[in-house]
Amino acid sequence: NMNSYISESILSKIEESGFTIAMSKEIILSREQAEAFYAEHKGSDFFETLVENMTRFVEAIFLGQKH
């Protein structure tokens, strides 16, 4: 599936840059979480679209460490 391909592509780029993935997690942001995370953009023309898009899909979070 496309999300799997994108995740693998991103992980490859991270690893090629000399990082290893120490931890990963998939989450779905609530509207409140997305609004808090992107609070610096509140009032901008794209804020509402940004929040809608970030709450629509599963997000992958990675914690990397440099070799």
GROMACS .gro file of N, CA and C in nm:
model
  201
    1ASN      N    1   0.085  -0.118   0.000
    1ASN     CA    2   0.000   0.000   0.000
    1ASN      C    3   0.089   0.124   0.000
    2MET      N    4   0.032   0.237  -0.038
    2MET     CA    5   0.109   0.359  -0.058
    2MET      C    6   0.169   0.410   0.072
    3ASN      N    7   0.094   0.406   0.183
    3ASN     CA    8   0.148   0.454   0.311
    3ASN      C    9   0.268   0.371   0.354
    4SER      N   10   0.262   0.242   0.332
    4SER     CA   11   0.374   0.154   0.366
    4SER      C   12   0.496   0.191   0.283
    5TYR      N   13   0.476   0.215   0.152
    5TYR     CA   14   0.585   0.253   0.064
    5TYR      C   15   0.648   0.385   0.109
    6ILE      N   16   0.564   0.482   0.143
    6ILE     CA   17   0.614   0.612   0.188
    6ILE      C   18   0.693   0.597   0.317
    7SER      N   19   0.639   0.521   0.413
    7SER     CA   20   0.709   0.500   0.540
    7SER      C   21   0.844   0.434   0.516
    8GLU      N   22   0.848   0.331   0.431
    8GLU     CA   23   0.974   0.263   0.401
    8GLU      C   24   1.073   0.357   0.334
    9SER      N   25   1.024   0.443   0.246
    9SER     CA   26   1.109   0.539   0.177
    9SER      C   27   1.168   0.639   0.277
   10ILE      N   28   1.084   0.688   0.367
   10ILE     CA   29   1.131   0.783   0.469
   10ILE      C   30   1.232   0.715   0.560
   11LEU      N   31   1.203   0.594   0.605
   11LEU     CA   32   1.295   0.521   0.692
   11LEU      C   33   1.429   0.498   0.624
   12SER      N   34   1.427   0.467   0.495
   12SER     CA   35   1.552   0.447   0.420
   12SER      C   36   1.635   0.574   0.420
   13LYS      N   37   1.571   0.688   0.398
   13LYS     CA   38   1.643   0.816   0.397
   13LYS      C   39   1.703   0.846   0.534
   14ILE      N   40   1.628   0.817   0.639
   14ILE     CA   41   1.678   0.839   0.776
   14ILE      C   42   1.801   0.753   0.801
   15GLU      N   43   1.792   0.626   0.765
   15GLU     CA   44   1.903   0.534   0.787
   15GLU      C   45   2.024   0.569   0.700
   16GLU      N   46   2.001   0.613   0.576
   16GLU     CA   47   2.109   0.654   0.487
   16GLU      C   48   2.182   0.777   0.543
   17SER      N   49   2.114   0.854   0.626
   17SER     CA   50   2.173   0.974   0.687
   17SER      C   51   2.251   0.941   0.814
   18GLY      N   52   2.264   0.812   0.846
   18GLY     CA   53   2.344   0.771   0.961
   18GLY      C   54   2.267   0.755   1.091
   19PHE      N   55   2.135   0.753   1.083
   19PHE     CA   56   2.053   0.735   1.203
   19PHE      C   57   1.999   0.593   1.209
   20THR      N   58   1.973   0.548   1.329
   20THR     CA   59   1.896   0.426   1.349
   20THR      C   60   1.767   0.466   1.420
   21ILE      N   61   1.664   0.390   1.397
   21ILE     CA   62   1.536   0.418   1.461
   21ILE      C   63   1.535   0.348   1.596
   22ALA      N   64   1.532   0.428   1.702
   22ALA     CA   65   1.532   0.373   1.838
   22ALA      C   66   1.390   0.336   1.881
   23MET      N   67   1.291   0.407   1.827
   23MET     CA   68   1.154   0.383   1.866
   23MET      C   69   1.062   0.438   1.757
   24SER      N   70   0.949   0.374   1.738
   24SER     CA   71   0.850   0.426   1.644
   24SER      C   72   0.711   0.397   1.699
   25LYS      N   73   0.618   0.479   1.657
   25LYS     CA   74   0.481   0.465   1.704
   25LYS      C   75   0.389   0.528   1.601
   26GLU      N   76   0.272   0.468   1.583
   26GLU     CA   77   0.170   0.526   1.496
   26GLU      C   78   0.058   0.579   1.584
   27ILE      N   79   0.014   0.700   1.554
   27ILE     CA   80  -0.093   0.762   1.633
   27ILE      C   81  -0.192   0.831   1.539
   28ILE      N   82  -0.309   0.858   1.592
   28ILE     CA   83  -0.405   0.945   1.524
   28ILE      C   84  -0.423   1.064   1.617
   29LEU      N   85  -0.386   1.182   1.569
   29LEU     CA   86  -0.398   1.303   1.649
   29LEU      C   87  -0.545   1.342   1.665
   30SER      N   88  -0.581   1.384   1.785
   30SER     CA   89  -0.713   1.443   1.804
   30SER      C   90  -0.707   1.587   1.752
   31ARG      N   91  -0.820   1.646   1.733
   31ARG     CA   92  -0.824   1.786   1.688
   31ARG      C   93  -0.752   1.876   1.789
   32GLU      N   94  -0.775   1.851   1.917
   32GLU     CA   95  -0.712   1.931   2.021
   32GLU      C   96  -0.560   1.917   2.018
   33GLN      N   97  -0.510   1.795   1.997
   33GLN     CA   98  -0.365   1.774   1.989
   33GLN      C   99  -0.306   1.846   1.869
   34ALA      N  100  -0.372   1.835   1.755
   34ALA     CA  101  -0.322   1.900   1.633
   34ALA      C  102  -0.323   2.052   1.649
   35GLU      N  103  -0.430   2.106   1.706
   35GLU     CA  104  -0.437   2.251   1.725
   35GLU      C  105  -0.327   2.299   1.820
   36ALA      N  106  -0.300   2.221   1.925
   36ALA     CA  107  -0.194   2.259   2.019
   36ALA      C  108  -0.056   2.249   1.954
   37PHE      N  109  -0.034   2.143   1.877
   37PHE     CA  110   0.096   2.121   1.814
   37PHE      C  111   0.126   2.231   1.711
   38TYR      N  112   0.024   2.273   1.637
   38TYR     CA  113   0.043   2.374   1.531
   38TYR      C  114  -0.007   2.512   1.575
   39ALA      N  115  -0.011   2.537   1.705
   39ALA     CA  116  -0.064   2.663   1.759
   39ALA      C  117   0.003   2.787   1.700
   40GLU      N  118   0.132   2.776   1.667
   40GLU     CA  119   0.203   2.892   1.611
   40GLU      C  120   0.146   2.936   1.477
   41HIS      N  121   0.069   2.849   1.411
   41HIS     CA  122   0.011   2.882   1.281
   41HIS      C  123  -0.135   2.926   1.291
   42LYS      N  124  -0.190   2.926   1.413
   42LYS     CA  125  -0.330   2.965   1.431
   42LYS      C  126  -0.350   3.106   1.378
   43GLY      N  127  -0.457   3.124   1.303
   43GLY     CA  128  -0.485   3.253   1.242
   43GLY      C  129  -0.436   3.262   1.099
   44SER      N  130  -0.352   3.167   1.057
   44SER     CA  131  -0.305   3.169   0.918
   44SER      C  132  -0.411   3.112   0.826
   45ASP      N  133  -0.398   3.139   0.698
   45ASP     CA  134  -0.495   3.092   0.599
   45ASP      C  135  -0.501   2.939   0.591
   46PHE      N  136  -0.393   2.872   0.623
   46PHE     CA  137  -0.387   2.727   0.605
   46PHE      C  138  -0.410   2.647   0.733
   47PHE      N  139  -0.432   2.714   0.846
   47PHE     CA  140  -0.442   2.645   0.975
   47PHE      C  141  -0.552   2.539   0.975
   48GLU      N  142  -0.670   2.574   0.934
   48GLU     CA  143  -0.782   2.480   0.937
   48GLU      C  144  -0.755   2.358   0.850
   49THR      N  145  -0.702   2.379   0.731
   49THR     CA  146  -0.669   2.268   0.641
   49THR      C  147  -0.560   2.181   0.702
   50LEU      N  148  -0.460   2.243   0.762
   50LEU     CA  149  -0.352   2.171   0.827
   50LEU      C  150  -0.406   2.081   0.938
   51VAL      N  151  -0.489   2.136   1.025
   51VAL     CA  152  -0.546   2.058   1.135
   51VAL      C  153  -0.633   1.944   1.081
   52GLU      N  154  -0.714   1.973   0.982
   52GLU     CA  155  -0.799   1.868   0.923
   52GLU      C  156  -0.715   1.755   0.864
   53ASN      N  157  -0.610   1.790   0.791
   53ASN     CA  158  -0.525   1.688   0.730
   53ASN      C  159  -0.449   1.607   0.833
   54MET      N  160  -0.402   1.671   0.938
   54MET     CA  161  -0.322   1.601   1.039
   54MET      C  162  -0.408   1.512   1.129
   55THR      N  163  -0.538   1.532   1.132
   55THR     CA  164  -0.626   1.448   1.212
   55THR      C  165  -0.697   1.342   1.128
   56ARG      N  166  -0.675   1.343   1.001
   56ARG     CA  167  -0.745   1.252   0.909
   56ARG      C  168  -0.674   1.117   0.895
   57PHE      N  169  -0.543   1.115   0.914
   57PHE     CA  170  -0.465   0.995   0.886
   57PHE      C  171  -0.384   0.951   1.007
   58VAL      N  172  -0.338   0.829   1.003
   58VAL     CA  173  -0.245   0.779   1.104
   58VAL      C  174  -0.111   0.846   1.080
   59GLU      N  175  -0.052   0.896   1.187
   59GLU     CA  176   0.079   0.961   1.180
   59GLU      C  177   0.184   0.865   1.234
   60ALA      N  178   0.298   0.862   1.170
   60ALA     CA  179   0.409   0.781   1.217
   60ALA      C  180   0.509   0.873   1.286
   61ILE      N  181   0.548   0.836   1.405
   61ILE     CA  182   0.645   0.913   1.482
   61ILE      C  183   0.769   0.827   1.502
   62PHE      N  184   0.884   0.883   1.474
   62PHE     CA  185   1.010   0.809   1.487
   62PHE      C  186   1.104   0.884   1.580
   63LEU      N  187   1.176   0.808   1.661
   63LEU     CA  188   1.282   0.862   1.744
   63LEU      C  189   1.410   0.800   1.693
   64GLY      N  190   1.498   0.885   1.640
   64GLY     CA  191   1.622   0.835   1.581
   64GLY      C  192   1.741   0.872   1.666
   65GLN      N  193   1.847   0.796   1.647
   65GLN     CA  194   1.974   0.831   1.711
   65GLN      C  195   2.084   0.817   1.609
   66LYS      N  196   2.178   0.911   1.616
   66LYS     CA  197   2.289   0.915   1.522
   66LYS      C  198   2.398   0.815   1.565
   67HIS      N  199   2.453   0.746   1.467
   67HIS     CA  200   2.562   0.650   1.496
   67HIS      C  201   2.685   0.723   1.541
   0.00000   0.00000   0.00000
